[in-house]
Coordinates of C-alpha atoms and ligand atoms in Angstrom, one line a residue:
M206 CA 31.5 9.4 -93.5
K207 CA 30.9 11.4 -89.9
I208 CA 27.3 12.7 -89.3
K209 CA 28.3 16.3 -88.3
K210 CA 24.7 18.0 -89.3
A211 CA 21.1 17.5 -87.7
V212 CA 18.1 19.1 -89.4
F213 CA 15.2 19.8 -87.0
P214 CA 12.0 20.4 -88.9
A215 CA 10.0 23.2 -86.6
A216 CA 7.8 25.0 -89.0
G217 CA 4.7 23.0 -87.9
L218 CA 1.5 25.4 -86.4
G219 CA 1.3 23.1 -83.4
T220 CA -2.5 22.8 -83.7
R221 CA -2.6 20.1 -81.1
F222 CA -1.9 22.6 -78.6
L223 CA -3.8 25.7 -79.6
P224 CA -4.6 27.9 -77.8
A225 CA -0.8 27.9 -76.4
T226 CA 0.7 27.5 -79.5
K227 CA -1.2 30.6 -81.3
A228 CA 1.4 33.0 -80.6
S229 CA 4.1 30.7 -79.2
P230 CA 6.1 28.0 -81.2
K231 CA 5.0 24.5 -80.0
E232 CA 9.1 23.7 -79.8
M233 CA 9.2 26.3 -76.7
L234 CA 6.7 24.9 -74.6
P235 CA 9.1 23.8 -71.3
V236 CA 9.0 20.8 -69.8
V237 CA 9.9 21.5 -66.2
D238 CA 12.0 24.5 -67.0
K239 CA 13.6 24.1 -70.5
P240 CA 11.8 24.4 -73.7
I241 CA 11.5 20.9 -75.6
I242 CA 13.4 21.9 -78.4
Q243 CA 16.5 22.3 -76.0
Y244 CA 16.3 19.2 -74.7
V245 CA 16.6 17.7 -78.2
V246 CA 19.0 20.0 -79.4
E247 CA 21.1 18.7 -76.2
E248 CA 20.9 15.4 -77.3
A249 CA 22.2 15.8 -80.5
V250 CA 25.1 17.8 -79.2
R251 CA 25.5 14.6 -76.7
S252 CA 25.2 12.7 -79.7
G253 CA 28.4 14.5 -81.2
V254 CA 26.4 15.9 -83.8
D255 CA 26.6 20.0 -83.1
N256 CA 25.8 21.7 -86.7
V257 CA 22.0 22.4 -86.3
I258 CA 19.8 23.1 -89.2
M259 CA 16.9 24.7 -87.8
V260 CA 13.9 24.6 -90.5
T261 CA 11.2 27.4 -89.1
G262 CA 8.5 29.1 -90.5
R263 CA 6.6 32.3 -89.5
G264 CA 6.1 33.1 -85.9
K265 CA 9.3 31.0 -84.8
R266 CA 11.3 33.8 -83.9
A267 CA 11.6 32.9 -79.9
I268 CA 13.7 29.6 -81.0
E269 CA 16.2 31.7 -82.6
D270 CA 16.1 34.1 -79.6
H271 CA 16.5 30.9 -77.1
F272 CA 19.8 30.0 -78.7
D273 CA 21.1 34.0 -79.1
K274 CA 23.0 35.4 -76.7
S275 CA 20.8 37.7 -74.3
F276 CA 22.5 40.9 -73.2
E277 CA 20.1 42.5 -71.1
L278 CA 19.7 39.2 -69.3
E279 CA 23.1 38.3 -68.8
Y280 CA 24.0 41.9 -67.5
E281 CA 21.0 41.7 -64.8
L282 CA 21.9 38.3 -63.8
E283 CA 25.4 39.4 -63.2
R284 CA 24.5 42.5 -61.6
K285 CA 22.3 40.6 -59.1
G286 CA 25.1 37.9 -58.6
K287 CA 22.5 35.0 -59.9
L288 CA 25.8 33.2 -61.3
D289 CA 24.6 30.0 -61.6
L290 CA 22.0 31.2 -63.4
L291 CA 23.9 33.2 -65.8
K292 CA 26.0 30.2 -66.3
K293 CA 23.3 28.3 -67.5
I294 CA 21.9 30.8 -69.7
R295 CA 25.6 31.6 -71.1
K296 CA 25.7 27.5 -72.0
I297 CA 22.3 27.8 -74.3
A298 CA 23.9 29.9 -76.8
K299 CA 27.2 28.1 -77.0
L300 CA 25.5 24.5 -77.3
A301 CA 25.9 24.1 -81.0
Y302 CA 26.4 26.1 -84.0
L303 CA 23.2 26.9 -85.5
S304 CA 21.6 28.1 -89.0
Y305 CA 18.0 28.7 -89.8
V306 CA 15.8 28.5 -93.0
R307 CA 12.5 28.8 -93.3
Q308 CA 9.7 26.6 -94.9
K309 CA 7.4 28.8 -96.5
E310 CA 4.4 27.1 -96.4
A311 CA 3.0 23.8 -94.5
L312 CA 3.7 21.0 -96.9
G313 CA 4.9 18.3 -94.7
L314 CA 7.7 16.5 -93.3
G315 CA 9.5 15.4 -96.6
H316 CA 9.5 19.4 -97.8
A317 CA 10.6 20.4 -94.6
I318 CA 14.0 18.3 -95.0
L319 CA 14.1 19.4 -98.9
V320 CA 14.2 22.8 -97.6
A321 CA 17.4 22.2 -95.7
K322 CA 19.0 20.4 -98.8
N323 CA 21.2 23.1 -99.5
L324 CA 22.6 23.7 -96.0
V325 CA 22.9 19.9 -95.7
D326 CA 24.8 19.5 -99.0
D327 CA 26.2 15.8 -100.2
E328 CA 26.8 14.4 -96.6
P329 CA 24.8 12.1 -94.3
F330 CA 22.8 14.0 -91.7
A331 CA 20.2 13.5 -89.0
V332 CA 17.0 14.5 -88.4
L333 CA 15.7 14.9 -85.2
L334 CA 11.7 16.0 -84.4
G335 CA 11.0 18.3 -81.5
D336 CA 7.9 16.2 -80.5
D337 CA 9.7 13.5 -79.7
L338 CA 11.4 13.5 -76.2
V339 CA 13.8 10.1 -75.3
Y340 CA 15.2 9.9 -72.0
S341 CA 18.1 7.2 -72.4
K342 CA 21.7 6.6 -71.0
I343 CA 22.9 6.4 -74.4
P344 CA 21.2 9.2 -76.6
C345 CA 18.7 8.2 -79.1
L346 CA 20.5 10.0 -82.2
K347 CA 23.8 8.1 -80.9
Q348 CA 22.6 4.9 -81.2
L349 CA 21.4 5.5 -84.8
I350 CA 24.7 6.9 -85.4
N351 CA 26.3 3.7 -83.9
V352 CA 24.5 1.8 -86.5
Y353 CA 25.1 3.9 -89.3
N354 CA 29.0 3.6 -88.6
K355 CA 28.8 -0.4 -89.1
Y356 CA 26.4 -0.6 -91.6
K357 CA 26.7 3.0 -93.9
C358 CA 23.1 3.6 -94.9
S359 CA 20.2 5.4 -93.6
V360 CA 18.9 4.4 -90.1
L361 CA 15.4 4.8 -88.4
A362 CA 14.5 5.0 -85.2
V363 CA 11.5 2.6 -84.3
E364 CA 9.8 1.7 -81.0
R365 CA 6.8 -1.1 -80.5
V366 CA 3.4 0.5 -80.5
P367 CA -0.1 -1.0 -79.5
R368 CA -2.2 -1.6 -82.6
E369 CA -4.5 1.2 -81.9
Q370 CA -2.0 3.7 -82.1
I371 CA -0.3 2.3 -85.3
H372 CA -2.2 5.0 -87.4
S373 CA -0.4 7.9 -85.7
Y374 CA 3.1 6.6 -87.2
G375 CA 4.8 5.6 -90.0
V376 CA 5.3 1.9 -89.9
I377 CA 8.0 -0.5 -91.3
G378 CA 8.2 -4.0 -91.8
G379 CA 11.7 -5.3 -91.5
T380 CA 13.8 -8.5 -91.1
H381 CA 16.0 -9.2 -88.1
I382 CA 19.5 -8.5 -89.0
E383 CA 21.2 -8.4 -84.9
D384 CA 19.9 -7.4 -81.7
N385 CA 17.8 -4.5 -81.9
I386 CA 18.4 -4.1 -85.7
Y387 CA 16.1 -5.0 -88.9
Q388 CA 16.9 -4.2 -92.2
V389 CA 13.4 -2.6 -93.8
D390 CA 11.7 -4.2 -96.1
E391 CA 8.5 -2.3 -96.2
L392 CA 6.8 1.6 -95.4
V393 CA 3.8 2.9 -95.0
E394 CA 2.7 6.3 -93.6
K395 CA 0.0 6.0 -91.0
P396 CA -1.7 2.7 -92.1
S397 CA -4.8 1.2 -90.0
P398 CA -3.9 -1.6 -87.9
A399 CA -5.0 -3.9 -90.8
R400 CA -2.4 -2.7 -93.4
A401 CA 0.4 -2.1 -90.9
P402 CA 3.5 -4.6 -92.0
S403 CA 4.3 -4.8 -88.2
N404 CA 4.0 -3.0 -84.9
L405 CA 7.4 -1.1 -85.1
A406 CA 6.6 2.7 -85.5
I407 CA 9.1 5.4 -86.6
I408 CA 9.7 7.8 -84.3
G409 CA 11.4 11.1 -84.5
R410 CA 14.9 9.9 -84.9
Y411 CA 16.5 9.7 -88.5
V412 CA 20.4 9.3 -89.5
L413 CA 19.7 9.7 -93.7
T414 CA 22.3 9.6 -96.5
P415 CA 22.2 12.3 -99.1
R416 CA 20.5 10.4 -101.6
I417 CA 17.2 11.1 -99.7
F418 CA 17.2 14.7 -101.5
K419 CA 16.6 13.0 -104.8
A420 CA 14.3 10.5 -103.2
L421 CA 12.0 13.6 -101.7
E422 CA 12.4 15.5 -105.3
K423 CA 10.6 12.8 -106.7
T424 CA 8.2 11.8 -103.8
Q425 CA 4.0 12.9 -104.7
P426 CA 2.3 14.7 -102.3
D427 CA -0.1 12.7 -100.3
Q428 CA -4.1 13.4 -100.1
G429 CA -3.2 16.0 -98.0
G430 CA -1.0 17.9 -100.0
E431 CA 2.0 17.0 -98.1
I432 CA 5.2 15.2 -99.3
Q433 CA 5.6 12.4 -96.5
L434 CA 9.5 11.7 -95.5
T435 CA 8.1 7.5 -95.1
N436 CA 7.0 8.1 -99.0
A437 CA 10.7 9.2 -99.7
L438 CA 11.9 6.6 -98.0
K439 CA 10.2 3.9 -99.6
I440 CA 11.7 5.7 -103.1
L441 CA 15.3 5.2 -101.4
K442 CA 15.0 1.8 -100.4
A443 CA 14.9 0.8 -103.7
K444 CA 18.2 1.8 -104.4
E445 CA 20.1 1.4 -101.2
P446 CA 19.2 -0.5 -98.1
I447 CA 17.7 1.2 -94.9
Y448 CA 18.2 0.0 -91.7
A449 CA 16.1 0.5 -88.4
C450 CA 16.8 0.2 -85.0
E451 CA 14.9 -0.4 -82.0
F452 CA 16.7 2.2 -79.7
V453 CA 17.1 1.7 -75.9
G454 CA 15.2 3.9 -73.9
K455 CA 11.6 5.9 -72.9
R456 CA 9.9 8.1 -75.3
Y457 CA 7.7 10.6 -74.7
D458 CA 5.4 12.0 -77.4
A459 CA 5.6 15.4 -76.3
G460 CA 3.5 16.7 -79.3
D461 CA 0.3 15.1 -77.9
K462 CA -1.1 16.8 -74.6
L463 CA -1.3 13.5 -72.5
G464 CA 2.2 12.6 -73.8
F465 CA 3.4 15.9 -72.8
L466 CA 2.1 15.7 -69.2
Q467 CA 3.6 12.5 -69.0
A468 CA 7.2 14.0 -69.9
T469 CA 6.7 16.7 -67.4
V470 CA 5.8 14.6 -64.7
E471 CA 8.5 12.1 -65.1
Y472 CA 11.4 15.0 -66.1
A473 CA 10.4 16.7 -62.9
L474 CA 10.6 13.1 -61.0
R475 CA 14.3 12.9 -62.3
R476 CA 15.4 16.5 -60.9
P477 CA 17.3 16.5 -57.9
D478 CA 16.0 19.6 -56.9
L479 CA 12.5 18.9 -57.4
A480 CA 12.2 14.8 -56.7
S481 CA 11.5 14.3 -53.3
K482 CA 8.9 17.4 -52.8
F483 CA 7.3 16.6 -56.1
K484 CA 6.9 12.9 -55.1
A485 CA 5.2 13.4 -51.9
Y486 CA 3.1 15.9 -53.5
L487 CA 2.0 13.0 -56.0
K488 CA 1.3 10.6 -53.2
D489 CA -1.1 12.6 -51.5
L490 CA -2.5 14.2 -54.5
D491 CA -6.6 13.8 -54.0
V492 CA -7.3 12.0 -57.6
N493 CA -11.1 13.1 -57.0
L494 CA -10.5 16.6 -57.4
I495 CA -13.1 17.2 -59.7
Ligands
G1P216 C1 6.0 12.0 -88.5 C2 6.0 11.1 -89.3 C3 6.0 9.8 -89.1 C4 6.7 9.1 -87.8 C5 6.3 10.5 -86.8 C6 7.3 10.3 -85.7 O1 4.2 12.0 -88.4 O2 5.5 11.5 -90.6 O3 6.2 8.8 -90.1 O4 6.3 8.0 -87.5 O5 6.6 11.5 -87.3 O6 6.8 11.3 -84.5 P1 3.7 13.5 -87.5 O7 3.7 13.0 -86.2 O8 4.7 14.4 -87.8 O9 2.6 13.5 -87.9

């Protein structure tokens, strides 16, 4: 079955970016001049998935407005003859087919996905987390879809992370199948380095079979009262195989201040309109500024 739908959990409070996220969604923070969420929606579209289900919450209206038509803005840009910008702005509203559903309480990633159940229906689907930006020739989600098309089961994007960071991720233990593909044997959410089955961390891209919804319904909340997707995947694994793909590309944790700064610098350096001036500025930058 073709992957047509992508769920974007976007209800989080963005506490790591306060005060910036007090009144604005963290998904709308710009990397150079584009909100993070737009990069991720573009990745889904480039992967052939243009049916986007956004799981939002209170205070997230700006996301809907961003992907909507903006009559006043378009009128003004047209009137002023700023046609390049006008084209860019119009493209955003046509990027994907968007649906919105609200997660009323912050009960975890697994719960957010469960909220999208009725909109996903009984078909395999993708999940993309806005905190992770992946720069790659073949979109990260497309790499997972290629694995799904071959094995017809859920596929998780994984990356090797240093031991000291392992506690921030869901971690898998796996059997190497071919090239960069593993069959998942073990899953642990945010383990201590001693309990981690490997250094292969799950990053925010998934292809899931619809059976995950049953697993999510059975998943007990963790100590913090949240329903973890990783724990539901454990239940799913008892019923059907799960694969992991060590994707090719550079990932930025844009939900973290340092990762966000790294993404900003590197995405700017890749921009033809900024690269040379920005590079020159960075070269001359006095690192002893303070
Ligand atoms: C979530 C998942 C975790 C995964 C991570 C990837 O954690 O629970 O398994 O490794 O996303 O970004 P969060 O970062 O929301 O705490």
